[in-house]
mmCIF file of C-alpha atoms in Angstrom:
data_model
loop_
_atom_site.group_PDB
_atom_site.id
_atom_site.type_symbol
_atom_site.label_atom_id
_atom_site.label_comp_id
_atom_site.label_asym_id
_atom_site.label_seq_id
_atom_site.Cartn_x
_atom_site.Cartn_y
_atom_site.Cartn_z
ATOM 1 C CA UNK E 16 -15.538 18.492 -20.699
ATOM 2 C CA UNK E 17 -14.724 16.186 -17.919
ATOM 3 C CA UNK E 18 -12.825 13.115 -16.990
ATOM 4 C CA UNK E 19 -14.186 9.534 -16.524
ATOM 5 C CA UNK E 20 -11.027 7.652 -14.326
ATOM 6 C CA UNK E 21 -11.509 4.046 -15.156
ATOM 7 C CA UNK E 22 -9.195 2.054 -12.371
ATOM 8 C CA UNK E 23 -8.430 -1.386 -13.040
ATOM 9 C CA UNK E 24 -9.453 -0.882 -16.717
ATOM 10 C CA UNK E 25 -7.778 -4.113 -18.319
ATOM 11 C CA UNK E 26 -10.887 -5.902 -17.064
ATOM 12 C CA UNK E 27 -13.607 -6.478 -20.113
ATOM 13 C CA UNK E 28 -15.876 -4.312 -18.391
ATOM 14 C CA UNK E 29 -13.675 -1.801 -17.718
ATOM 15 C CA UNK E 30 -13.155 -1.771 -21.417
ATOM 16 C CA UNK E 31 -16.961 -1.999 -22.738
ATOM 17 C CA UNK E 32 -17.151 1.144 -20.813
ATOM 18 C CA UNK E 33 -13.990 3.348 -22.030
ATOM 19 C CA UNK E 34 -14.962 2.224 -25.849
ATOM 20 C CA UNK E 35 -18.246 3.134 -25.212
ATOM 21 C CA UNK E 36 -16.865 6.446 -23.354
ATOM 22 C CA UNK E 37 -14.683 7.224 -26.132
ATOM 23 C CA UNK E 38 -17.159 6.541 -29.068
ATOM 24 C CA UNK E 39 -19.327 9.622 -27.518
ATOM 25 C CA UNK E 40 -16.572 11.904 -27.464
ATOM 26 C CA UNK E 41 -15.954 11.671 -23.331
ATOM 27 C CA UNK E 42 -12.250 11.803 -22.496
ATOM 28 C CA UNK E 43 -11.165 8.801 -20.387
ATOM 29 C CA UNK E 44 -7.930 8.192 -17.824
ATOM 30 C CA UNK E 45 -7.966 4.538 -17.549
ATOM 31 C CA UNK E 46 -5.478 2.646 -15.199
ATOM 32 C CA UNK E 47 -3.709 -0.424 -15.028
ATOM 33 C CA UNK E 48 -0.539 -2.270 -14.362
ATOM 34 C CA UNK E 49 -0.230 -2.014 -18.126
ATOM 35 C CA UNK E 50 -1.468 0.231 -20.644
ATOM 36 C CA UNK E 51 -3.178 -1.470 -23.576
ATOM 37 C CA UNK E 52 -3.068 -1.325 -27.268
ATOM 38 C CA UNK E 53 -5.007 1.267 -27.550
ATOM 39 C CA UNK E 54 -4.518 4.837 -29.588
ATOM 40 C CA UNK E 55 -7.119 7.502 -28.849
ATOM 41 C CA UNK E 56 -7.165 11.347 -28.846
ATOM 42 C CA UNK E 57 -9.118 11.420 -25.729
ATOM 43 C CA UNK E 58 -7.451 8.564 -23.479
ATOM 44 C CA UNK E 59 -4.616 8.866 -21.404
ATOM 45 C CA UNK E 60 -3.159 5.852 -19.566
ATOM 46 C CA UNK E 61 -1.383 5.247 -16.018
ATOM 47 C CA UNK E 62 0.727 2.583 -16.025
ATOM 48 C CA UNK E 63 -0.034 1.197 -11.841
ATOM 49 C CA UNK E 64 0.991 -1.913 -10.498
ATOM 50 C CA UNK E 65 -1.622 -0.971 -7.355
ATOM 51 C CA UNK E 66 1.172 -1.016 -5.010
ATOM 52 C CA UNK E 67 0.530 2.201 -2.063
ATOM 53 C CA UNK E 68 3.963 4.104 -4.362
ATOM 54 C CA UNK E 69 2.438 3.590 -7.778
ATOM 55 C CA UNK E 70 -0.944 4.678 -6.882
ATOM 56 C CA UNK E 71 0.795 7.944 -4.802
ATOM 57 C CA UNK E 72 2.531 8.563 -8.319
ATOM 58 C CA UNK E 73 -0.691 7.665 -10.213
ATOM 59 C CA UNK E 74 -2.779 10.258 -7.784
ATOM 60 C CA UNK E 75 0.322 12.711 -8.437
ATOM 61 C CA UNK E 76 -0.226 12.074 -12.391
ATOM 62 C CA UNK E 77 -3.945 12.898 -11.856
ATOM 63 C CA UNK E 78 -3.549 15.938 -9.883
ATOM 64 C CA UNK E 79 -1.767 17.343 -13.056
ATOM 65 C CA UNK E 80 -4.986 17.123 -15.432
ATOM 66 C CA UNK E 81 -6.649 20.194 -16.675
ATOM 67 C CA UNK E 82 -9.594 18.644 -17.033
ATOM 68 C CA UNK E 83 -11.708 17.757 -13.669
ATOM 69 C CA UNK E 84 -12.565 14.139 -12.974
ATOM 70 C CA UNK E 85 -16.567 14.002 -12.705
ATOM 71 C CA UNK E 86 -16.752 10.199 -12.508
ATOM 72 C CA UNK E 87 -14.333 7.230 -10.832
ATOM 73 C CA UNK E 88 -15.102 3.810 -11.833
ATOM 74 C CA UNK E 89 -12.840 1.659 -9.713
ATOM 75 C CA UNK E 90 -12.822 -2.071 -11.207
ATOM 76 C CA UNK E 91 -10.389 -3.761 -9.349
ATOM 77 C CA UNK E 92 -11.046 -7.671 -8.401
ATOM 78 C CA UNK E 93 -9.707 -11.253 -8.205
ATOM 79 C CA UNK E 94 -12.128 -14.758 -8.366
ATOM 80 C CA UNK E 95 -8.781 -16.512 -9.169
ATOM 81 C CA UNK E 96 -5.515 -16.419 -10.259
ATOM 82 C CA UNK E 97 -3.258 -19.160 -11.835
ATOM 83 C CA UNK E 98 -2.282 -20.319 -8.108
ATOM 84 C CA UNK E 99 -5.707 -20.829 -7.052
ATOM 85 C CA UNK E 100 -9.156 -21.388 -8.167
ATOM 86 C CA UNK E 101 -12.675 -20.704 -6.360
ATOM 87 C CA UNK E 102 -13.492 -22.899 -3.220
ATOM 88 C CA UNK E 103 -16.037 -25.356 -3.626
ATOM 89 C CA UNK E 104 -16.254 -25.927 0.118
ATOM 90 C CA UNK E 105 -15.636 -24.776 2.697
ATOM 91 C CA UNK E 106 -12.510 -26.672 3.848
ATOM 92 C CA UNK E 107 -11.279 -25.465 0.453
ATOM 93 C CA UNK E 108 -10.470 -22.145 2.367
ATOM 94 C CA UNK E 109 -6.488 -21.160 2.445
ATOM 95 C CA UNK E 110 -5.322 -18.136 3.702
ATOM 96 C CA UNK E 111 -3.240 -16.618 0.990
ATOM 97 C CA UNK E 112 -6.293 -16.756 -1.086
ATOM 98 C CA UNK E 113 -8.193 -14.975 1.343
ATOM 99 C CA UNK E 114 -5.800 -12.500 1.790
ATOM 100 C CA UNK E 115 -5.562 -11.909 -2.001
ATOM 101 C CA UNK E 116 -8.999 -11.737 -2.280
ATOM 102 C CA UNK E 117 -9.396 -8.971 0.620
ATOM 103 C CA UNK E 118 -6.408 -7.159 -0.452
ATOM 104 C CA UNK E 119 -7.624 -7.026 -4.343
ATOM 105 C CA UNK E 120 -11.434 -6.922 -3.775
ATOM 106 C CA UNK E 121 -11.618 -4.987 -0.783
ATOM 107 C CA UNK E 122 -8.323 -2.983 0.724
ATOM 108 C CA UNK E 123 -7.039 -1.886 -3.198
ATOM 109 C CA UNK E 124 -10.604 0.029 -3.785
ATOM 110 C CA UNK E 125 -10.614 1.725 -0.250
ATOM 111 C CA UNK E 126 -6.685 2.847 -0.882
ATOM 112 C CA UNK E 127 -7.560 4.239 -4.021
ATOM 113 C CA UNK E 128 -10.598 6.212 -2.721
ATOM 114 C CA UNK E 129 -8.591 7.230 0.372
ATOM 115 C CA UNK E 130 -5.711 9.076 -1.767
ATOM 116 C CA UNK E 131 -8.166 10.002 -4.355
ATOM 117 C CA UNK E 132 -10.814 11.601 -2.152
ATOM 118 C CA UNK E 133 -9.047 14.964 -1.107
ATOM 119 C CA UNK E 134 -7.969 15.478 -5.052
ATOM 120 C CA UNK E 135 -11.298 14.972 -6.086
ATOM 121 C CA UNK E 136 -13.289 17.408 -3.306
ATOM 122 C CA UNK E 137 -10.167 19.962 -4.631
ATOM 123 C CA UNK E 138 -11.965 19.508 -8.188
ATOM 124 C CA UNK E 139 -15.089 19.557 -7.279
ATOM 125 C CA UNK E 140 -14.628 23.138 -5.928
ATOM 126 C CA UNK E 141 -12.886 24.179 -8.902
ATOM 127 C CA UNK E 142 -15.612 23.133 -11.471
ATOM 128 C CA UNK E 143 -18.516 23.051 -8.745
ATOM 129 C CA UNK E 144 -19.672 19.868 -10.325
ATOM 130 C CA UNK E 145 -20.394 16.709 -8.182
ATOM 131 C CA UNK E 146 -18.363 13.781 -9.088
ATOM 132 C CA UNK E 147 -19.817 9.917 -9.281
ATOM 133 C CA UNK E 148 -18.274 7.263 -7.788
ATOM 134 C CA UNK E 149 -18.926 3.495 -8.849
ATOM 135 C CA UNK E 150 -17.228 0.372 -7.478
ATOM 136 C CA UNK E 151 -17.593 -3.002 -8.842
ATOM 137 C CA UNK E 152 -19.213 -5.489 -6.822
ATOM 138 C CA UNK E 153 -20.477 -8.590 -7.619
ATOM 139 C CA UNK E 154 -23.912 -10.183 -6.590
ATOM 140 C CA UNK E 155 -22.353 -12.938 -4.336
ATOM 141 C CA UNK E 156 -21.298 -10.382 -2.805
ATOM 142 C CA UNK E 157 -24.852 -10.499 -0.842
ATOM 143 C CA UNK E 158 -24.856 -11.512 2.199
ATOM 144 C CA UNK E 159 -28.535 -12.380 1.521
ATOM 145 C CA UNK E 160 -27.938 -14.265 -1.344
ATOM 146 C CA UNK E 161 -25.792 -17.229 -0.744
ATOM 147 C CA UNK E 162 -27.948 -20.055 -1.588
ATOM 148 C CA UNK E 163 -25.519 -21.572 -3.927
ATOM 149 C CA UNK E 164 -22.314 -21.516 -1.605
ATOM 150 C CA UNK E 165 -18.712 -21.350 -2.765
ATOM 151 C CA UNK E 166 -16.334 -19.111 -3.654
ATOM 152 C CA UNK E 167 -16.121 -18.213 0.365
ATOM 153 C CA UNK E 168 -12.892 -15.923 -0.009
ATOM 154 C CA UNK E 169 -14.781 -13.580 -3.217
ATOM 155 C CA UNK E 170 -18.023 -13.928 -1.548
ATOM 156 C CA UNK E 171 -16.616 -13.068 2.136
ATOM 157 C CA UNK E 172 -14.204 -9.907 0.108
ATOM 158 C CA UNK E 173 -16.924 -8.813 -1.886
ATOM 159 C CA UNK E 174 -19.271 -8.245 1.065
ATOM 160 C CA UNK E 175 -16.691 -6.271 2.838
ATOM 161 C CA UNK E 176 -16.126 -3.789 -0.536
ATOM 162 C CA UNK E 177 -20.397 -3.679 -0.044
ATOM 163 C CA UNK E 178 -19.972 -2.652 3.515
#
C-alpha cells in the first residue's frame, strides 16, 4: 500500500481528504505546524512550522517510511491573517501582505517540492510506481478571470503557484 502526504493538512480541505483517505483504508502522512486531534492506525503526523529546517527534518522523517509516497497534496495558503484582511482596492496593497502571500501561496509549495522531488524519484524507482502531485490553487488565481477585482496580493500569489 502506499502513502498519500497531505502538506498543510490543518486546512478543511486538507482534512475532507485524509478522513475520506482514511475511511478507505489508504494510509496518510499529513503535515502541519501542529498535529491534530486525531487517532488513526494508518496516519502519521509531522509536526512543521514550514520554516527551510523543519521541512529538511520533515523530508528527513519521510525518507524513513517503508511505505512509498504515490501521491503529494500540498495545501499550503493564506487570504488573511489576523493582521490583515483582503484588499478591496488597489491602494489597499501593503507589502508585508504581499510578501506573506508570495511566501505562503507561492515560495512554501515550490520549497517543499524542491526538497521533496529527489526523495520521491528515489521511491519511484523502488516501487516503479508514478507518484501524483496536486497543489492547491484557487480560481482567482486566473489571470483570465479577474472580473471581480480584489484580493490583489492572493490573486497576484496564486497566479505565480499556477505558473
Amino acid at each position: 500500500m502506499t502513502i498519500t502526504l497531505i502538506i498543510g493538512a490543518s486546512s478543511l480541505i486538507a482534512k475532507r481528504l485524509r478522513d475520506n483517505l482514511l475511511s478507505q483504508g489508504h494510509p496518510v502522512v499529513a503535515i502541519s505546524r501542529q498535529a491534530a486531534d486525531v487517532k488513526h492506525t494508518q496516519l502519521h503526523w509531522i509536526e512543521c512550522d514550514q520554516t527551510p529546517d523543519a521541512i529538511d527534518r520533515a523530508c528527513k522523517e519521510i525518507e524513513n517510511l517503508t511505505q512509498p509516497i504515490s501521491r503529494v497534496c500540498i495545501f499550503t495558503a493564506v487570504l488573511h491573517s489576523e493582521a490583515f484582511m483582503p484588499e478591496k482596492r488597489l491602494e489597499d496593497v501593503n507589502f508585508e501582505q504581499l510578501a506573506l502571500s508570495f511566501q505562503i501561496n507561492t515560495n512554501l509549495p515550490l520549497l517543499w517540492l524542491s526538497k521533496l522531488i529527489p526523495q520521491l524519484n528515489n521511491m519511484q524507482h523502488r516501487s516503479l510506481s508514478k507518484i501524483s502531485i496536486a497543489v492547491l490553487s484557487a480560481r482567482v488565481g486566473s489571470i483570465e478571470d479577474n472580473r471581480l477585482g480584489g484580493w490583489y496580493s492572493y490573486r497576484a500569489s496564486k497566479a505565480a503557484l499556477n505558473m
